[in-house]
PDB file of C-alpha atoms in Angstrom:
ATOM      1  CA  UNK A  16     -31.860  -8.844 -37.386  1.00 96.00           C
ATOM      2  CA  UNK A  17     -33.627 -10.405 -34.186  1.00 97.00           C
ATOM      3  CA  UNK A  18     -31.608 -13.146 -32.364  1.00 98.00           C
ATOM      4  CA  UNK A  19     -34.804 -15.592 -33.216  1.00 97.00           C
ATOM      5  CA  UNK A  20     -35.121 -14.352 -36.944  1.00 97.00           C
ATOM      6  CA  UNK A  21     -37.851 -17.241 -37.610  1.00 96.00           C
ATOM      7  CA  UNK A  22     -39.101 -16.329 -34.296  1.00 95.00           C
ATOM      8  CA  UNK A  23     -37.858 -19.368 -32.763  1.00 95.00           C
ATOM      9  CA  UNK A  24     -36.907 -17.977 -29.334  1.00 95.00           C
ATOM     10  CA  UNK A  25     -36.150 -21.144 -28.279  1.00 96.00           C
ATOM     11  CA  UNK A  26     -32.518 -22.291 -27.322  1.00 97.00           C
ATOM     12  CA  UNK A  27     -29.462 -21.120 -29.086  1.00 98.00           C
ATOM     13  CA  UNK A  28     -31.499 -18.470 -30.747  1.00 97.00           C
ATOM     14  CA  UNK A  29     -32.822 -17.109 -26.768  1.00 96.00           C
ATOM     15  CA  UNK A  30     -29.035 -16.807 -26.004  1.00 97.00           C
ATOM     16  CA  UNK A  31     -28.097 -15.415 -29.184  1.00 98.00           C
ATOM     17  CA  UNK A  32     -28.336 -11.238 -28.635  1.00 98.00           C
ATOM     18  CA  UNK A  33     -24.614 -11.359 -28.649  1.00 98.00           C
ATOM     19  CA  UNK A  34     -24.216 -13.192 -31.648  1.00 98.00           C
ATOM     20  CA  UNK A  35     -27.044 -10.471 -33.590  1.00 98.00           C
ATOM     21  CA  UNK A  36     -25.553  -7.572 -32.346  1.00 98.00           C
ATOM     22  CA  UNK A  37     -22.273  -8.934 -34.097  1.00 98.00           C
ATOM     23  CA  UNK A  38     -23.364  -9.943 -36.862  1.00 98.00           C
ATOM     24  CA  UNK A  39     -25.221  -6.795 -37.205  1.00 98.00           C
ATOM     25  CA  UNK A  40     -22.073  -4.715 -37.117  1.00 98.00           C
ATOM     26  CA  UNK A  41     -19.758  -7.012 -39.228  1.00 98.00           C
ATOM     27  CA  UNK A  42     -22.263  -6.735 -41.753  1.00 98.00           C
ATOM     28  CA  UNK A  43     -22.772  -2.928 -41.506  1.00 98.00           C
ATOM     29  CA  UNK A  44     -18.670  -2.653 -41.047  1.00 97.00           C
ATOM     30  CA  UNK A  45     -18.482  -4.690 -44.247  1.00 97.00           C
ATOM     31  CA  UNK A  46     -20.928  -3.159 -46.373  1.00 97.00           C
ATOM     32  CA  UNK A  47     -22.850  -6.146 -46.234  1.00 96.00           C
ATOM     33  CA  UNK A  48     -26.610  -6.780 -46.518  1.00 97.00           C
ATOM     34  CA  UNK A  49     -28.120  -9.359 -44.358  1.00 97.00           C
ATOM     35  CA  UNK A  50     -31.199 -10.789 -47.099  1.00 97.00           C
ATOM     36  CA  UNK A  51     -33.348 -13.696 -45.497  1.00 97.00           C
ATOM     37  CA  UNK A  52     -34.468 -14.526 -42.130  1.00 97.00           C
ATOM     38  CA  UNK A  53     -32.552 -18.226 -43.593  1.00 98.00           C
ATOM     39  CA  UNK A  54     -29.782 -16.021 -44.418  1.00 98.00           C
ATOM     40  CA  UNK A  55     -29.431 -14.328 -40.416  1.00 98.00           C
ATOM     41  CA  UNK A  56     -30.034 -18.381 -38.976  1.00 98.00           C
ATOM     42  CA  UNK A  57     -27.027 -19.290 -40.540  1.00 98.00           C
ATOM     43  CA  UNK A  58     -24.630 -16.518 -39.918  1.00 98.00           C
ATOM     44  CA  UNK A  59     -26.093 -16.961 -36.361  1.00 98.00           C
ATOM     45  CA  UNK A  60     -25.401 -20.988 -35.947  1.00 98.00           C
ATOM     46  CA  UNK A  61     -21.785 -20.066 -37.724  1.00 98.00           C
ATOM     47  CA  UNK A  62     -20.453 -17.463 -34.972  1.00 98.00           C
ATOM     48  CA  UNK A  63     -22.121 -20.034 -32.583  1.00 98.00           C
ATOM     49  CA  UNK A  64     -19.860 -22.599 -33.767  1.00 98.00           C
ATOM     50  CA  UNK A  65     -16.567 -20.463 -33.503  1.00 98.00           C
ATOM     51  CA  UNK A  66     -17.426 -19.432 -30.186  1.00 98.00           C
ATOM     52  CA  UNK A  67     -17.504 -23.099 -29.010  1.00 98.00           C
ATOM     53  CA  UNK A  68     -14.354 -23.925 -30.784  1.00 98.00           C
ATOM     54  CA  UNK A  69     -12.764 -20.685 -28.838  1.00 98.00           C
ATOM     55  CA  UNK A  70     -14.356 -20.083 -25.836  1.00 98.00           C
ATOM     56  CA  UNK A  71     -16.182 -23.396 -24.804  1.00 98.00           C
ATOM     57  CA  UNK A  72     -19.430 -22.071 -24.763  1.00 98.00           C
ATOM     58  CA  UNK A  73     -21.421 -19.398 -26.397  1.00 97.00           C
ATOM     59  CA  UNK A  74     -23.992 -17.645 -24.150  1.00 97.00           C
ATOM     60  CA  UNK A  75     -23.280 -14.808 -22.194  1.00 97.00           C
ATOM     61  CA  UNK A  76     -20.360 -13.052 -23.893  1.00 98.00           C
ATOM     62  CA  UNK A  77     -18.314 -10.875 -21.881  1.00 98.00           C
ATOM     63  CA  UNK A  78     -17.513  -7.354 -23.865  1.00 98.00           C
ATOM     64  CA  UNK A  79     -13.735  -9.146 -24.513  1.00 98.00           C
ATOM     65  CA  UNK A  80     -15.019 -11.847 -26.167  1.00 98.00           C
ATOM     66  CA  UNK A  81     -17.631 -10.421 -28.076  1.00 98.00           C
ATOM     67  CA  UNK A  82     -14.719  -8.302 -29.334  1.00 98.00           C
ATOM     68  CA  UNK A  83     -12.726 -11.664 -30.291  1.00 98.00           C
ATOM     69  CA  UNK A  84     -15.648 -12.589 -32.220  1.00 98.00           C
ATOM     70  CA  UNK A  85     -15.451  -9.889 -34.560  1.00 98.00           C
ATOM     71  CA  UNK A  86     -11.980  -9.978 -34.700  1.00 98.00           C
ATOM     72  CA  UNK A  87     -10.736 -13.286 -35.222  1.00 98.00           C
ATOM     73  CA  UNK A  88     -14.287 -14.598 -36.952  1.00 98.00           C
ATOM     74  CA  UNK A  89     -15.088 -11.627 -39.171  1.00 98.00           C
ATOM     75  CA  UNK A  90     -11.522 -10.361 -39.596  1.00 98.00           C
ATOM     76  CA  UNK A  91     -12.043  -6.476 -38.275  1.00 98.00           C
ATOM     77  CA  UNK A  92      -8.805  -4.870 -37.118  1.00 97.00           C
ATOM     78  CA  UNK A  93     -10.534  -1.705 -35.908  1.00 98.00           C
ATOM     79  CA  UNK A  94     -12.552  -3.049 -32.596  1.00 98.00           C
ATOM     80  CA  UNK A  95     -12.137  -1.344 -29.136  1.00 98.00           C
ATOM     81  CA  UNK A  96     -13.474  -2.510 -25.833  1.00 98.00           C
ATOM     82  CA  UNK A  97     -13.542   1.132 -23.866  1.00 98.00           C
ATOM     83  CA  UNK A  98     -14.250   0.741 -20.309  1.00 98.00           C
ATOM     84  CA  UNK A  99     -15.949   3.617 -18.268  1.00 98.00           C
ATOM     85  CA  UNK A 100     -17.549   5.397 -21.330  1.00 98.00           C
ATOM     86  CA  UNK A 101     -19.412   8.244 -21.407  1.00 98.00           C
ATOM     87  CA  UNK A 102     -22.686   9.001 -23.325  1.00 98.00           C
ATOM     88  CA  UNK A 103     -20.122  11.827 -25.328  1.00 98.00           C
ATOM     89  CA  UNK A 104     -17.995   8.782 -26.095  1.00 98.00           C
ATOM     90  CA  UNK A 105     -20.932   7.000 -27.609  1.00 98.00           C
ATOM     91  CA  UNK A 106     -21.824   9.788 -29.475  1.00 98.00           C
ATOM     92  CA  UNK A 107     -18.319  10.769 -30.557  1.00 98.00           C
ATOM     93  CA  UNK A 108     -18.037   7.553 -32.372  1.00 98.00           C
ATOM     94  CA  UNK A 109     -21.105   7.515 -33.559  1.00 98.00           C
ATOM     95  CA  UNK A 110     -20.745  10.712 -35.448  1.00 97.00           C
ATOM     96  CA  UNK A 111     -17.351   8.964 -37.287  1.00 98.00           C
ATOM     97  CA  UNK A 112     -19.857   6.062 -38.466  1.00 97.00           C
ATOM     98  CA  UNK A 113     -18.499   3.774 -35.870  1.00 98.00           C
ATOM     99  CA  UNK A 114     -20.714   1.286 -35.029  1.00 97.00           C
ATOM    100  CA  UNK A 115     -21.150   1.026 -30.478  1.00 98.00           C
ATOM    101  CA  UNK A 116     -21.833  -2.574 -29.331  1.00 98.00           C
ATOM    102  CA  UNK A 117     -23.425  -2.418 -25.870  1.00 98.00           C
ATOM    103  CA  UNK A 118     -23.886  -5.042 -23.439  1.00 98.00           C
ATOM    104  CA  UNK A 119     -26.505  -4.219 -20.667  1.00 98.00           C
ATOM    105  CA  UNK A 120     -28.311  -5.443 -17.395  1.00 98.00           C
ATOM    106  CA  UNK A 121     -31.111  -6.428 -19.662  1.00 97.00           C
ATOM    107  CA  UNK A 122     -33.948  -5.980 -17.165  1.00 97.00           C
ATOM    108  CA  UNK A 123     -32.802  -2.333 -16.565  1.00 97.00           C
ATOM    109  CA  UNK A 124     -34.081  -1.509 -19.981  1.00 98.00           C
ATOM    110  CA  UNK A 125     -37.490  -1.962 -19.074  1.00 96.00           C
ATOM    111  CA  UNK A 126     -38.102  -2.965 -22.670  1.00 97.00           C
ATOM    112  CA  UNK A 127     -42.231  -3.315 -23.333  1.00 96.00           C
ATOM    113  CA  UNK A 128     -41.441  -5.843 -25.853  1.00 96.00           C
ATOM    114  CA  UNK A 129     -39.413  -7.999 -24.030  1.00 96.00           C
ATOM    115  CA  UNK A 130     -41.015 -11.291 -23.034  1.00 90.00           C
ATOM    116  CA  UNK A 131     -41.372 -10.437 -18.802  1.00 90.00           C
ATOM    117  CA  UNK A 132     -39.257 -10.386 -16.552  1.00 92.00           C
ATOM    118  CA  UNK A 133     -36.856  -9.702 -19.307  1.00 93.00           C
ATOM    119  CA  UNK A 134     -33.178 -10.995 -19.814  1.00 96.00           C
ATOM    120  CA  UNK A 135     -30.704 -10.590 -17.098  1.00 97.00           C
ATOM    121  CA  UNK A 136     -28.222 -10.063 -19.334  1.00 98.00           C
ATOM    122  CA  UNK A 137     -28.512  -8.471 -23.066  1.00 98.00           C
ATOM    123  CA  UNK A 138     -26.333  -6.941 -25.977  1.00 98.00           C
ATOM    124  CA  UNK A 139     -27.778  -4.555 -28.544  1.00 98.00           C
ATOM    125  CA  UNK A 140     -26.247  -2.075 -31.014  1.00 98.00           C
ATOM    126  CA  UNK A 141     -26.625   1.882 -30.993  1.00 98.00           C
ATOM    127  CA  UNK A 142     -26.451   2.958 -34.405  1.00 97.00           C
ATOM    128  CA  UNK A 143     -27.268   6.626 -33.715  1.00 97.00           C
ATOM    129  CA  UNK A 144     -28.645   9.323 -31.603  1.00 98.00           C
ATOM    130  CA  UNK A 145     -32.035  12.053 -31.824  1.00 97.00           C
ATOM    131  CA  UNK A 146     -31.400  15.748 -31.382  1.00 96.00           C
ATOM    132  CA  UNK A 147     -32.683  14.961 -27.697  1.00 96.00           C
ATOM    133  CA  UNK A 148     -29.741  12.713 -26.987  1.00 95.00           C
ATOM    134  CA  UNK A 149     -31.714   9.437 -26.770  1.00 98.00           C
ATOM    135  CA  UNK A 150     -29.782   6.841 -28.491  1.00 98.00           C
ATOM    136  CA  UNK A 151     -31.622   5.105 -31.514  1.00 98.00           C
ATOM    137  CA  UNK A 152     -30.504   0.922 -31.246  1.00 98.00           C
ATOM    138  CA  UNK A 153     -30.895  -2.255 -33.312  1.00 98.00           C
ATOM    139  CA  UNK A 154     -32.101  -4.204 -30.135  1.00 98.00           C
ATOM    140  CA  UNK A 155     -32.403  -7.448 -31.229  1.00 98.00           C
ATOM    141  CA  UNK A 156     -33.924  -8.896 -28.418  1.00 97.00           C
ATOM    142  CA  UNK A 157     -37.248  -8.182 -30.068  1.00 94.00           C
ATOM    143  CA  UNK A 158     -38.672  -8.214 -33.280  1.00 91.00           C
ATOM    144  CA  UNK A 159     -39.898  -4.874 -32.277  1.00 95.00           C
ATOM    145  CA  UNK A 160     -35.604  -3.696 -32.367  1.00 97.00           C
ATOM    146  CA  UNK A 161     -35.102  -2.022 -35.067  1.00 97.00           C
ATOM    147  CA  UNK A 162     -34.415   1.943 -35.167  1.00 98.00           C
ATOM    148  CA  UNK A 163     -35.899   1.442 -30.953  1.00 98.00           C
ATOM    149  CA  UNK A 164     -34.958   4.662 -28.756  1.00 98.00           C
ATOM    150  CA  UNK A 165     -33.959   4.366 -25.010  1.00 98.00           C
ATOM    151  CA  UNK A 166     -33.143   7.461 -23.236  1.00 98.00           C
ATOM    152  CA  UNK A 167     -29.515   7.898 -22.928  1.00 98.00           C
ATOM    153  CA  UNK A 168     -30.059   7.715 -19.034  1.00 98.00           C
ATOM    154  CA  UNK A 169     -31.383   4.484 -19.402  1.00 98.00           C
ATOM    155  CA  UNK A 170     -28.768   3.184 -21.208  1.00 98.00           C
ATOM    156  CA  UNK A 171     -25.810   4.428 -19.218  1.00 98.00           C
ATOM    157  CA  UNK A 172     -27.593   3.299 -16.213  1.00 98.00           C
ATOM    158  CA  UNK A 173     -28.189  -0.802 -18.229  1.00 98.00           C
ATOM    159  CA  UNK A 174     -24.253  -0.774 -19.162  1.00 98.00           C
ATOM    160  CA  UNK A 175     -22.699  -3.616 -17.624  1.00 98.00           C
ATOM    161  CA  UNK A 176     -20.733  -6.411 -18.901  1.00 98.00           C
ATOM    162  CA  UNK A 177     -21.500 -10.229 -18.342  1.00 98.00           C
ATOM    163  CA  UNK A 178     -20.999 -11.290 -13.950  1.00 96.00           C
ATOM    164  CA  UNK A 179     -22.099 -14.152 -13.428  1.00 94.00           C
ATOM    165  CA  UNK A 180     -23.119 -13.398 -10.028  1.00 95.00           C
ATOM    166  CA  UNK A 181     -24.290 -10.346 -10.280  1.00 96.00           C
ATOM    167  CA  UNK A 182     -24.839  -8.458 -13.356  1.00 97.00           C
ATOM    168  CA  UNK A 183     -25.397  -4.754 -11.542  1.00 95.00           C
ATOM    169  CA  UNK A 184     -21.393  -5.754 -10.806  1.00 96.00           C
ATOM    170  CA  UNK A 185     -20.435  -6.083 -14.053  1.00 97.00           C
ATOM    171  CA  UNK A 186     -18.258  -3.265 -15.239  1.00 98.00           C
ATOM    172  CA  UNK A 187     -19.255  -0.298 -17.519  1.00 98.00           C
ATOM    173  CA  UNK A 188     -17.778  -1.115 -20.891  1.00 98.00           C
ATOM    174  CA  UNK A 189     -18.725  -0.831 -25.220  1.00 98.00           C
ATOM    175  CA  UNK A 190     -17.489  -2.051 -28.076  1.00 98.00           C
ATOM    176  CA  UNK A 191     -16.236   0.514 -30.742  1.00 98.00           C
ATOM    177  CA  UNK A 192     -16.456  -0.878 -34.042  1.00 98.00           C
ATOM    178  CA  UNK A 193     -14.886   0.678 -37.067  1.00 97.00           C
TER     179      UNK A 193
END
């Protein structure tokens, strides 16, 4: 799903790539299909709501908290924030239908569909990998997301968790779902 499913890409659903890529990998964690563009709003608006109950706030995520979220909201035991990864990492739990949660310097990307400049900061999911080694994502950042390939340089060089003064500073982590 996109993080504006009705193409609304005004506020929460602008802030809401976090929220997408979790909902995302709950629902392919727990076998679940996500039917209607109504359907995505909702479960979007819902993990809004727990995240201001929990944290306060809901935009800009750090990897931690993102991990919360599918913990304590959806109920997954099996979720590991792994700091320093590698692209083998990735790939390794990729290949033992994990599902990778990535948050990114979002302008780093360089993302043709993104509305310019681009977001400073951004979370997307890599479901998968080509025989090159370029990682396959459900970026949801754009309606254009689905099944898009970055180059696995470009996305080790993008991983960086939420700063809030300077994202380039914020440290290399995933999210290992599964």
């Amino acid at each position: 799903t996109s993080q504006a499913p009705s193409k609304n890409w005004g506020l929460p659903f602008s802030e809401f790539c976090e929220e997408a890529s979790v909902l995302m990998v709950a629902s392919y964690i727990k076998g679940w299909t996500i039917p209607t563009i109504a359907f995505a709003e909702q479960k979007l608006l819902e993990i809004k709501t727990f995240e201001d109950k929990r944290f306060g706030y809901y935009k800009d995520t750090t990897a931690e908290e993102t991990a919360v979220i599918l913990r304590e909201f959806y109920n997954i035991d099996k979720v590991k924030v792994v700091y320093d990864p590698t692209a083998q990492v990735i790939k390794k739990a990729l290949s033992e239908n994990k599902a990778v949660l990535v948050p990114v310097a979002g302008r780093m990307l360089g993302n043709p569909y993104f509305q310019s400049p681009g977001p400073i900061y951004h979370m997307l999911v890599i479901k998968g990998y080509t025989k090159a080694g370029d990682f396959i994502t459900n970026d949801p950042g754009t309606r254009n997301g689905e099944n898009y390939i970055y180059s696995q340089e470009v996305i080790m060089n993008a991983v960086h968790d939420w700063n809030s003064i300077d994202i380039n500073k914020g440290g290399k982590v995933i999210i290992i779902v599964g």
